[in-house]
Structure formats: structure tokens, C-alpha cells
């Protein structure tokens, strides 16, 4: 990346003048006057943010950070690179020298002799019981630029916080809910049993453990047996896990910085082959200009009464459409939703749906054809969801996914920070012997079975923000990927 030369901001120094605070003028404050206490507070905030990037709760689960950490034998990372991250925007204008001084306040990090690189003082340790130490909380309203910081301050009043992860839907819109990982069980208990109950802007929050949230979602979707266990694994696993990958010999410091040239991964979507690219968060995406508009593959339902039982829609449609499950877009509490099919519908197909699915959630529903704009937007969402899933599957195959389907203990594979779906690639198998599912997958098309559709529903994994530079490619695939675009319903988002 080309270096941009700019006037270097004034570097504040922190010193006492006869026991009184001095005043300092800094560039980024619009020549506003800051005293020593304010400068020190700002430095400490910058230091804590960078400490989070290197923390055990983040570093091994952030593909971009882990790649930077691993490619240097001594594990030094450029301060300028870290300073370019999205959440460092309030501090980066102060300059590398200022950031280096701030980092020297840390007892967790060290700065090199040149003052341009930073690293941990200790080796990363795999955190224990992260899932059990995490809670779900909802009721935080709309997103605004200071919300992440405010959320961290809010949860910190109950004890030490390892991470606050804002949950987002497929369009990256904040879902007004978070997963917060506390540092110990005592703080979890303190938060959940707080009296009065935690509130945000005067309104009581919906709170529960992450495990309770997972079980609630399983119950809402009517999952049982292997499907329920698979969902639990998805909720508790990390999308990128350096410790897991090192166990497979994939993410050692020697290998992480020397990735081979990766082969292209393609998505087959509504009869078209589309190249999947990797964005700066490590997620598979496709250019919107490459997404075809196929008219007549979507129906809209109205009148469901604020809830949907997936089977009421899926089962009748699978019975007519070659066993292929539809892509359903629905948010709990809404009275309508969209259903996507793998091919354009004939008049007979539409009439079948209207006469077969007359009730949803014990409510009479009406079926209609959405507007062209609605259908275009919906198809874009379908394609992007399918691309994420296909990209993550291709990465998991490198870890040893067999022909039988979904192996993989508690791991997910794929995206660095936010996108892998499904524990594929080693360990015990969920559905590995399901020859029907295998046959569907070989048959091609978007939809390849009910279990896979469930597996790709968004679960609100960590969203660590946009990095200052693109993460190196970390996905390799020698095969063309055929995948479904899954069910995108967010029943209790």
C-alpha cells in the first residue's frame, strides 16, 4: 500500500510542572487544549484497544491479526498497521511515535527499539470456557459511531470484560443485541443476577447465557438429535481458531506467513457460475455486478401473525421441487417474508404453493409475486449468503473433509472474524454417512438438504470490524463448489 505523507502531529509529553498539570496542543483536536490528565487518559484508551487486538480472547480467533503475528518469527507487528484499524481512528492521527509512547504504558505489550513495532510479552494461551463465560443481551437500539465503546463501558461496570461482540444480520446491520464474554464466571453471575436488572437508556434488557440463547434457538426451530447437536457446535465454535488449526498442522507460525497461491472458488447460483472473492475481513463475497437477476424465483407471503414454523413452508415445497429446500427470509415478529426457489416458477408451481400452504403459524396467509426491486435485493442477499457458505466449505476441505459430509468436532473454518458456517474438517462426523444428503450435493443446484440449510443460518458471530489492510488469502480449493444458499431466517435476532 502506498505511503501517504502528511505533517506529523505534535507529540504530547506527560510531565508535571511544579505539581500542576501542563497544557498541550494536539493536531487532531483542532488545536483544542488538552492537559496532562486528558492526554494520559487518551493514551490509556489507545493502549487498551491495542491490548485487545493482542489478547487471548481475540488474537487466536482473528485471522488477519494471527497472520500478522505468525509471519514474523519474533511476532512483531507494525504499529502503523495496528493503528490503521477501524477502532483506532481516534488515535491514528497522533502518529506512530505517539502510539509507541502509549504502548509503553502497557505491562502486556512491548515496543521494539525502533519504536515502530509491537508484540506480546507472553505466548498466547487458549482461553477456557469462553462459551460458558458468554452472555446474550438484547435491547441496545440503533447503531451509532460511539456504541461499541459505550457497550464496553456498560458491561465493565459488572467486572472484567474479555470481549463485546455486536451481532449483525447478513446486510451487516446491527441487530440491537450482543454476545459479551466476561473474564470469569463470577462476573457472569453478577450480571445475570443484578438487582435491579440491567437497563439501557431506561429500558430493561433481555439477558440470558449464550448457552440458554442457543437452546432457545434450537427449540424455536424444532431441532432434535444430530441437528440440534450440530447447531450447538455452530454456536459454540469459532469461525477461525488458530489453536484448532495448529492442531491440524494448518496455522503454525511457519505456515501462516507463507501461504501458497490459492485457487479460485466459484459459486453456482441460479444456473450461473460466479467467482467468489475474499474481502478484508476474510469472508467470501461476490461482486454485485456479477449477480444475475433471474425473474420469477421468489414468492412473498403475508399474514403469518409474527412467527413462522419452517417446516410448514419447507416440507411442501421440497415435496414438489425435487427435494430442494427453499431459501426463506423472515424475521420474528414480522407479518410477512420471502421464499426463494432454485428455478423460475411456472403458473402451476405458483398455484401449488398457494393451494398447499394456506396457513402458517395457524394464520391464513396470502401469496404474491414481489416487486422487481424486492426480488433483485433478495437475490443479492441469497447470493452473498451462498458465497460465504461456499467459501468457508472450500477452506474446510483443506482440513480433511471427507466425502461423507460434515466432520469437525466443534470447529468452523473459513472467515477470520465473522463468517464460517459448519464444523467441517476432522473430528467426529455429523451426517457423514447420510448418502441421501451426499447424493443431493452431487446433484448440484443451490439447495442440498435441510441440515445444510439450518447450518448456514446467521448466528451473530464476532464482528471485529474492518481492518486497515486486506488479510492475505487463507482459503485453498481445487474444486468447484456447489452449495445451497441456506435459510436466512433470524427468528429471535
Coordinates of C-alpha atoms in Angstrom, one line a residue:
X1 CA 0.0 0.0 0.0
X2 CA 1.4 3.4 -1.0
X3 CA 2.5 5.5 1.9
X4 CA 0.7 8.8 2.4
X5 CA 3.0 11.6 3.6
X6 CA 1.4 14.1 5.9
X7 CA 2.5 16.6 8.5
X8 CA 3.4 14.8 11.7
X9 CA 1.1 15.6 14.6
X10 CA 2.6 17.2 17.7
X11 CA 3.6 14.5 20.1
X12 CA 2.4 15.3 23.6
X13 CA 4.7 14.6 26.6
X14 CA 3.4 13.9 30.0
X15 CA 5.2 15.8 32.8
X16 CA 4.3 17.7 35.9
X17 CA 5.2 21.4 36.3
X18 CA 5.7 22.1 40.0
X19 CA 2.9 19.7 40.8
X20 CA 0.4 21.3 38.4
X21 CA -0.9 19.9 35.1
X22 CA 0.6 21.4 32.0
X23 CA -1.4 22.1 28.9
X24 CA -0.7 20.6 25.5
X25 CA -2.0 21.4 22.0
X26 CA -2.6 18.4 19.7
X27 CA -3.3 18.4 16.0
X28 CA -6.2 16.0 16.0
X29 CA -8.2 18.1 18.4
X30 CA -8.5 21.1 16.1
X31 CA -5.9 22.9 18.3
X32 CA -8.0 22.3 21.3
X33 CA -6.1 22.5 24.6
X34 CA -5.6 19.2 26.5
X35 CA -4.0 18.9 29.9
X36 CA -1.8 16.0 31.0
X37 CA -4.6 14.0 32.6
X38 CA -6.6 14.1 29.3
X39 CA -3.6 13.1 27.2
X40 CA -2.8 10.2 29.6
X41 CA -6.4 9.1 29.5
X42 CA -6.4 9.1 25.7
X43 CA -3.1 7.2 25.6
X44 CA -4.5 4.6 28.0
X45 CA -7.6 4.1 25.8
X46 CA -5.4 3.6 22.8
X47 CA -3.2 1.2 24.7
X48 CA -6.2 -0.8 25.9
X49 CA -7.7 -1.1 22.4
X50 CA -4.4 -2.5 21.0
X51 CA -4.1 -4.8 24.0
X52 CA -7.5 -6.2 23.0
X53 CA -6.2 -6.9 19.5
X54 CA -3.4 -9.0 21.1
X55 CA -5.4 -10.6 23.8
X56 CA -6.1 -14.3 24.1
X57 CA -9.8 -13.6 23.6
X58 CA -9.1 -12.1 20.2
X59 CA -5.7 -12.8 18.6
X60 CA -6.0 -16.5 18.0
X61 CA -9.5 -16.0 16.6
X62 CA -8.8 -13.1 14.3
X63 CA -7.4 -14.4 11.1
X64 CA -5.9 -11.1 10.0
X65 CA -4.2 -10.4 13.3
X66 CA -3.0 -14.1 13.6
X67 CA -1.4 -13.9 10.1
X68 CA 0.5 -10.7 11.1
X69 CA 1.5 -12.3 14.4
X70 CA 2.6 -15.5 12.8
X71 CA 4.5 -14.4 9.7
X72 CA 7.3 -12.6 11.8
X73 CA 9.5 -15.2 13.7
X74 CA 9.7 -12.8 16.6
X75 CA 6.0 -12.0 16.4
X76 CA 6.4 -8.2 15.9
X77 CA 3.6 -6.3 14.3
X78 CA 3.8 -2.9 12.8
X79 CA 2.3 -0.2 15.0
X80 CA 1.3 1.7 11.8
X81 CA -0.7 -1.3 10.7
X82 CA -2.4 -1.7 14.0
X83 CA -3.0 2.0 14.1
X84 CA -4.9 1.8 10.8
X85 CA -7.6 -0.5 12.2
X86 CA -11.2 0.9 12.3
X87 CA -11.4 1.3 16.0
X88 CA -8.1 3.2 16.2
X89 CA -9.4 6.1 14.1
X90 CA -9.5 8.4 17.2
X91 CA -5.8 7.8 17.8
X92 CA -4.1 7.2 14.5
X93 CA -3.8 10.9 13.6
X94 CA -1.5 11.3 16.6
X95 CA 1.2 9.3 14.7
X96 CA 3.3 6.2 15.3
X97 CA 5.6 7.8 17.8
X98 CA 2.6 8.8 20.0
X99 CA 1.1 5.3 19.8
X100 CA 4.5 3.8 20.7
X101 CA 4.6 6.0 23.9
X102 CA 1.1 4.9 24.7
X103 CA 2.0 1.3 24.3
X104 CA 5.0 1.7 26.7
X105 CA 2.4 2.2 29.4
X106 CA 1.3 -1.5 28.9
X107 CA 2.6 -4.3 31.1
X108 CA 1.2 -6.8 28.5
X109 CA 2.9 -5.5 25.3
X110 CA 6.4 -4.3 24.4
X111 CA 7.7 -1.9 21.7
X112 CA 10.9 -2.6 19.8
X113 CA 14.0 -0.5 19.8
X114 CA 12.9 1.4 16.6
X115 CA 9.6 2.4 18.2
X116 CA 7.7 1.1 15.2
X117 CA 6.7 -2.4 16.1
X118 CA 4.8 -4.0 19.0
X119 CA 4.3 -7.6 20.3
X120 CA 3.1 -9.5 23.3
X121 CA 5.3 -10.3 26.2
X122 CA 3.9 -13.8 26.5
X123 CA 2.8 -16.6 24.2
X124 CA -0.9 -16.8 23.5
X125 CA -2.8 -19.2 25.7
X126 CA -6.0 -20.9 24.7
X127 CA -8.9 -19.5 26.8
X128 CA -11.0 -21.9 28.7
X129 CA -14.8 -21.9 28.9
X130 CA -15.3 -19.0 26.5
X131 CA -18.8 -20.2 25.5
X132 CA -19.8 -20.7 29.1
X133 CA -18.5 -17.3 30.2
X134 CA -20.5 -15.5 27.5
X135 CA -24.0 -13.9 27.8
X136 CA -26.6 -12.7 25.3
X137 CA -28.2 -9.3 25.8
X138 CA -30.7 -7.5 23.5
X139 CA -32.2 -4.0 23.6
X140 CA -29.4 -1.6 22.6
X141 CA -31.3 0.3 19.9
X142 CA -29.7 1.5 16.7
X143 CA -26.0 1.7 16.0
X144 CA -24.1 4.9 16.1
X145 CA -20.3 5.6 16.0
X146 CA -19.7 5.5 19.7
X147 CA -21.9 2.5 20.5
X148 CA -19.1 -0.1 20.7
X149 CA -17.2 1.9 23.3
X150 CA -20.3 2.7 25.3
X151 CA -21.2 -1.0 25.3
X152 CA -17.8 -1.9 26.7
X153 CA -18.1 0.7 29.4
X154 CA -21.6 -0.6 30.2
X155 CA -20.6 -4.2 30.7
X156 CA -17.3 -3.2 32.5
X157 CA -19.3 -1.9 35.5
X158 CA -20.1 -5.6 36.3
X159 CA -16.5 -6.8 36.1
X160 CA -13.7 -7.7 33.7
X161 CA -14.8 -8.0 30.1
X162 CA -12.9 -10.1 27.6
X163 CA -14.9 -9.0 24.5
X164 CA -18.2 -7.4 23.4
X165 CA -19.3 -8.6 20.0
X166 CA -22.1 -6.7 18.3
X167 CA -24.3 -9.0 16.4
X168 CA -25.2 -8.2 12.8
X169 CA -27.5 -9.6 10.1
X170 CA -26.4 -10.6 6.6
X171 CA -26.6 -7.0 5.5
X172 CA -24.2 -6.0 8.4
X173 CA -27.0 -4.2 10.2
X174 CA -26.7 -4.2 14.0
X175 CA -29.3 -6.5 15.5
X176 CA -29.5 -4.5 18.8
X177 CA -28.0 -7.5 20.6
X178 CA -24.6 -8.6 21.7
X179 CA -22.6 -11.5 22.9
X180 CA -20.4 -10.5 25.8
X181 CA -17.6 -12.6 27.0
X182 CA -16.7 -12.0 30.7
X183 CA -13.4 -12.9 32.1
X184 CA -14.7 -15.1 34.9
X185 CA -17.9 -16.9 36.0
X186 CA -18.3 -14.6 39.0
X187 CA -18.9 -11.6 36.7
X188 CA -21.4 -13.6 34.6
X189 CA -23.3 -14.5 37.7
X190 CA -23.2 -10.9 38.9
X191 CA -24.6 -9.6 35.6
X192 CA -27.4 -12.1 35.3
X193 CA -28.5 -11.7 38.9
X194 CA -28.1 -7.9 39.0
X195 CA -30.9 -6.2 41.0
X196 CA -32.2 -4.0 39.6
X197 CA -31.9 -5.8 36.2
X198 CA -29.6 -4.3 33.6
X199 CA -31.1 -1.5 31.6
X200 CA -30.1 0.5 28.6
X201 CA -31.3 4.1 28.2
X202 CA -34.1 3.4 30.7
X203 CA -35.3 0.1 29.2
X204 CA -34.8 -3.3 30.7
X205 CA -32.6 -5.6 28.6
X206 CA -33.4 -9.2 27.6
X207 CA -30.5 -11.2 29.0
X208 CA -29.5 -14.8 29.3
X209 CA -26.4 -17.0 29.0
X210 CA -25.2 -17.7 25.5
X211 CA -26.0 -21.4 26.1
X212 CA -29.6 -20.5 27.0
X213 CA -29.8 -18.4 23.9
X214 CA -28.6 -21.4 21.8
X215 CA -31.1 -23.7 23.4
X216 CA -33.9 -21.2 22.7
X217 CA -33.0 -21.1 19.0
X218 CA -32.9 -24.9 18.8
X219 CA -36.3 -25.1 20.4
X220 CA -37.7 -22.4 18.1
X221 CA -36.6 -24.2 15.0
X222 CA -37.7 -27.6 16.3
X223 CA -34.3 -29.2 16.0
X224 CA -33.6 -32.5 17.7
X225 CA -30.9 -35.2 17.7
X226 CA -28.0 -34.6 15.4
X227 CA -29.4 -31.4 14.0
X228 CA -29.7 -29.9 17.5
X229 CA -26.1 -31.0 18.4
X230 CA -24.9 -29.6 15.1
X231 CA -26.5 -26.3 15.9
X232 CA -24.9 -26.3 19.4
X233 CA -21.5 -26.8 17.8
X234 CA -22.1 -24.0 15.4
X235 CA -23.0 -21.6 18.3
X236 CA -20.0 -22.6 20.5
X237 CA -17.3 -22.8 17.8
X238 CA -15.1 -20.1 16.5
X239 CA -15.1 -19.3 12.8
X240 CA -11.3 -19.0 12.8
X241 CA -9.4 -20.8 15.6
X242 CA -5.6 -20.8 15.4
X243 CA -5.4 -23.3 18.2
X244 CA -7.7 -25.7 16.4
X245 CA -5.8 -25.2 13.1
X246 CA -2.4 -25.7 14.7
X247 CA -3.7 -29.0 16.0
X248 CA -4.3 -29.9 12.4
X249 CA -0.9 -28.5 11.3
X250 CA -2.5 -25.6 9.4
X251 CA -1.8 -22.5 11.3
X252 CA 1.7 -22.7 12.7
X253 CA 3.8 -19.5 12.7
X254 CA 5.9 -21.0 9.9
X255 CA 3.0 -21.8 7.7
X256 CA 0.8 -18.8 8.3
X257 CA 3.1 -16.3 6.6
X258 CA 3.9 -18.5 3.6
X259 CA 0.5 -19.4 2.2
X260 CA 0.6 -20.8 -1.3
X261 CA -1.2 -19.2 -4.1
X262 CA -4.9 -20.1 -3.7
X263 CA -7.1 -21.4 -6.4
X264 CA -10.3 -19.6 -7.4
X265 CA -13.6 -20.7 -5.8
X266 CA -16.8 -20.4 -7.7
X267 CA -20.5 -20.4 -6.8
X268 CA -23.2 -21.9 -8.9
X269 CA -26.2 -19.8 -8.4
X270 CA -29.5 -20.0 -10.3
X271 CA -27.7 -21.5 -13.3
X272 CA -24.8 -19.1 -13.3
X273 CA -21.1 -19.6 -12.3
X274 CA -19.8 -16.7 -10.2
X275 CA -16.3 -16.1 -8.9
X276 CA -16.1 -15.8 -5.1
X277 CA -13.5 -13.3 -3.7
X278 CA -12.2 -12.8 -0.2
X279 CA -12.9 -9.4 1.4
X280 CA -10.7 -7.7 4.0
X281 CA -12.5 -9.5 6.8
X282 CA -11.6 -12.9 5.3
X283 CA -15.2 -13.6 4.2
X284 CA -16.3 -14.9 0.8
X285 CA -18.1 -12.3 -1.2
X286 CA -19.1 -11.8 -4.9
X287 CA -19.3 -8.5 -6.8
X288 CA -22.9 -7.4 -7.1
X289 CA -22.5 -6.7 -10.8
X290 CA -21.8 -10.4 -11.3
X291 CA -25.0 -11.5 -9.6
X292 CA -27.6 -12.3 -12.3
X293 CA -31.2 -11.3 -11.9
X294 CA -33.4 -14.2 -12.6
X295 CA -37.0 -13.2 -12.6
X296 CA -39.8 -15.3 -11.1
X297 CA -37.8 -17.3 -8.5
X298 CA -39.4 -15.6 -5.5
X299 CA -42.7 -15.6 -3.7
X300 CA -43.9 -13.4 -0.8
X301 CA -46.2 -14.5 2.0
X302 CA -48.3 -12.2 4.2
X303 CA -50.4 -12.8 7.3
X304 CA -48.3 -15.2 9.4
X305 CA -49.0 -13.5 12.6
X306 CA -45.5 -12.7 13.8
X307 CA -44.0 -16.2 13.7
X308 CA -43.1 -19.0 11.3
X309 CA -42.6 -22.7 11.7
X310 CA -40.0 -23.5 9.0
X311 CA -41.5 -27.0 8.3
X312 CA -44.8 -25.5 7.3
X313 CA -43.0 -23.9 4.3
X314 CA -40.1 -26.2 3.6
X315 CA -41.8 -29.6 3.6
X316 CA -44.5 -28.9 1.0
X317 CA -42.0 -27.1 -1.2
X318 CA -39.4 -29.9 -1.0
X319 CA -42.1 -32.4 -1.9
X320 CA -42.7 -30.6 -5.3
X321 CA -39.3 -29.1 -6.1
X322 CA -37.0 -32.2 -6.4
X323 CA -36.4 -32.3 -2.6
X324 CA -34.6 -28.9 -2.7
X325 CA -35.3 -26.7 0.4
X326 CA -36.2 -23.1 -0.3
X327 CA -34.3 -20.1 1.0
X328 CA -36.6 -18.3 3.5
X329 CA -36.1 -14.7 4.6
X330 CA -38.1 -14.0 7.7
X331 CA -37.6 -12.0 10.9
X332 CA -39.5 -13.0 14.0
X333 CA -42.3 -10.5 14.8
X334 CA -42.8 -9.6 11.1
X335 CA -46.1 -10.5 9.4
X336 CA -44.5 -11.3 6.0
X337 CA -41.5 -12.9 4.4
X338 CA -39.9 -14.0 1.2
X339 CA -39.3 -17.5 -0.1
X340 CA -36.6 -18.2 -2.8
X341 CA -36.7 -21.1 -5.2
X342 CA -33.8 -22.7 -7.2
X343 CA -35.5 -22.1 -10.6
X344 CA -38.2 -19.8 -12.1
X345 CA -41.7 -20.7 -11.2
X346 CA -44.4 -21.8 -13.6
X347 CA -48.0 -20.8 -13.2
X348 CA -48.6 -24.4 -11.9
X349 CA -45.8 -24.0 -9.4
X350 CA -47.3 -20.8 -8.0
X351 CA -50.8 -22.3 -7.8
X352 CA -49.4 -25.3 -6.0
X353 CA -47.8 -23.1 -3.3
X354 CA -50.9 -21.0 -2.9
X355 CA -53.2 -24.0 -2.5
X356 CA -50.9 -26.2 -0.5
X357 CA -49.6 -23.6 2.0
X358 CA -52.7 -21.8 3.1
X359 CA -51.8 -21.4 6.7
X360 CA -48.6 -20.5 8.5
X361 CA -48.5 -20.4 12.3
X362 CA -52.2 -21.2 12.3
X363 CA -52.9 -18.0 10.4
X364 CA -54.3 -17.7 6.9
X365 CA -51.6 -16.4 4.5
X366 CA -51.7 -14.9 1.1
X367 CA -49.0 -15.5 -1.5
X368 CA -48.0 -12.9 -4.1
X369 CA -45.2 -12.1 -6.5
X370 CA -42.8 -9.4 -5.1
X371 CA -41.9 -6.3 -6.9
X372 CA -38.9 -6.4 -9.2
X373 CA -36.8 -4.3 -6.8
X374 CA -37.7 -6.6 -3.9
X375 CA -36.7 -9.7 -5.9
X376 CA -33.4 -8.2 -7.0
X377 CA -32.4 -7.2 -3.5
X378 CA -33.5 -10.6 -2.2
X379 CA -31.5 -12.5 -4.8
X380 CA -28.4 -10.4 -3.9
X381 CA -28.8 -11.4 -0.3
X382 CA -29.2 -15.1 -1.3
X383 CA -26.1 -15.0 -3.5
X384 CA -23.9 -13.4 -0.8
X385 CA -25.1 -15.9 1.8
X386 CA -24.3 -18.7 -0.6
X387 CA -20.9 -17.3 -1.4
X388 CA -20.0 -17.1 2.3
X389 CA -21.0 -20.6 2.9
X390 CA -19.3 -21.9 -0.3
X391 CA -16.1 -20.1 0.6
X392 CA -16.0 -21.5 4.1
X393 CA -16.7 -25.0 2.9
X394 CA -13.7 -24.8 0.4
X395 CA -11.4 -23.8 3.3
X396 CA -12.7 -26.7 5.4
X397 CA -11.9 -29.2 2.7
X398 CA -8.3 -28.3 3.1
X399 CA -8.6 -29.6 6.7
X400 CA -9.6 -33.0 5.5
X401 CA -13.3 -33.0 4.9
X402 CA -14.3 -36.4 3.6
X403 CA -16.9 -37.4 1.0
X404 CA -19.3 -38.2 3.8
X405 CA -20.0 -34.5 4.5
X406 CA -19.7 -32.7 7.8
X407 CA -16.9 -33.7 10.1
X408 CA -15.3 -31.4 12.5
X409 CA -15.6 -31.5 16.3
X410 CA -16.5 -28.0 17.3
X411 CA -14.7 -26.1 14.6
X412 CA -15.9 -24.0 11.8
X413 CA -13.2 -23.0 9.4
X414 CA -13.3 -20.1 7.0
X415 CA -13.7 -16.5 7.8
X416 CA -11.4 -14.6 10.1
X417 CA -13.7 -12.8 12.3
X418 CA -17.1 -13.4 11.1
X419 CA -18.4 -16.0 8.6
X420 CA -17.7 -19.7 8.6
X421 CA -20.5 -22.0 9.0
X422 CA -20.5 -25.6 10.0
X423 CA -17.9 -27.8 11.8
X424 CA -16.4 -29.4 8.8
X425 CA -13.0 -31.0 8.5
X426 CA -11.8 -33.5 11.1
X427 CA -13.1 -35.0 14.3
X428 CA -16.4 -36.7 14.7
X429 CA -18.9 -36.6 11.9
X430 CA -22.4 -35.2 11.8
X431 CA -24.3 -36.9 9.0
X432 CA -21.1 -38.3 7.4
X433 CA -23.0 -41.5 6.4
X434 CA -26.0 -39.7 5.0
X435 CA -26.0 -41.0 1.5
X436 CA -29.2 -39.1 0.6
X437 CA -27.6 -35.8 1.5
X438 CA -24.5 -36.8 -0.4
X439 CA -26.5 -37.6 -3.5
X440 CA -28.2 -34.2 -3.3
X441 CA -24.9 -32.5 -3.0
X442 CA -23.6 -34.3 -6.1
X443 CA -26.8 -33.4 -8.0
X444 CA -25.8 -29.8 -7.8
X445 CA -28.1 -26.8 -7.6
X446 CA -28.4 -24.3 -4.8
X447 CA -30.2 -26.4 -2.2
X448 CA -28.6 -29.6 -0.9
X449 CA -30.6 -30.6 2.0
X450 CA -32.4 -29.5 5.2
X451 CA -29.5 -29.9 7.6
X452 CA -27.2 -27.7 5.5
X453 CA -29.9 -25.1 5.3
X454 CA -30.1 -25.0 9.0
X455 CA -26.4 -24.9 9.3
X456 CA -26.0 -21.6 7.4
X457 CA -28.5 -19.5 9.4
X458 CA -26.6 -16.5 10.7
X459 CA -25.8 -16.8 14.4
X460 CA -24.2 -13.5 15.1
X461 CA -20.6 -14.5 15.4
X462 CA -17.9 -12.0 16.2
X463 CA -17.7 -8.9 14.1
X464 CA -14.3 -7.3 14.7
X465 CA -14.6 -4.5 12.2
X466 CA -12.8 -3.5 9.0
X467 CA -9.0 -3.9 9.2
X468 CA -6.7 -1.3 7.8
X469 CA -5.3 -3.8 5.2
X470 CA -6.5 -6.8 3.4
X471 CA -5.9 -10.1 5.1
X472 CA -3.7 -12.5 3.0
X473 CA -5.7 -15.2 1.3
X474 CA -6.1 -18.2 3.5
X475 CA -8.5 -20.4 1.6
X476 CA -7.5 -23.0 -0.9
X477 CA -9.7 -25.1 -3.1
X478 CA -9.0 -27.3 -6.0
X479 CA -12.7 -28.0 -6.7
X480 CA -15.6 -26.0 -7.9
X481 CA -18.1 -25.6 -5.0
X482 CA -21.8 -26.3 -5.4
X483 CA -23.8 -25.1 -2.5
X484 CA -27.1 -24.0 -1.3
X485 CA -27.7 -20.5 -0.1
X486 CA -29.3 -21.7 3.1
X487 CA -32.1 -20.5 5.3
X488 CA -31.6 -16.9 6.3
X489 CA -34.4 -16.6 8.8
X490 CA -33.5 -14.8 12.1
X491 CA -36.3 -15.8 14.3
X492 CA -35.1 -14.3 17.5
X493 CA -32.5 -11.9 16.4

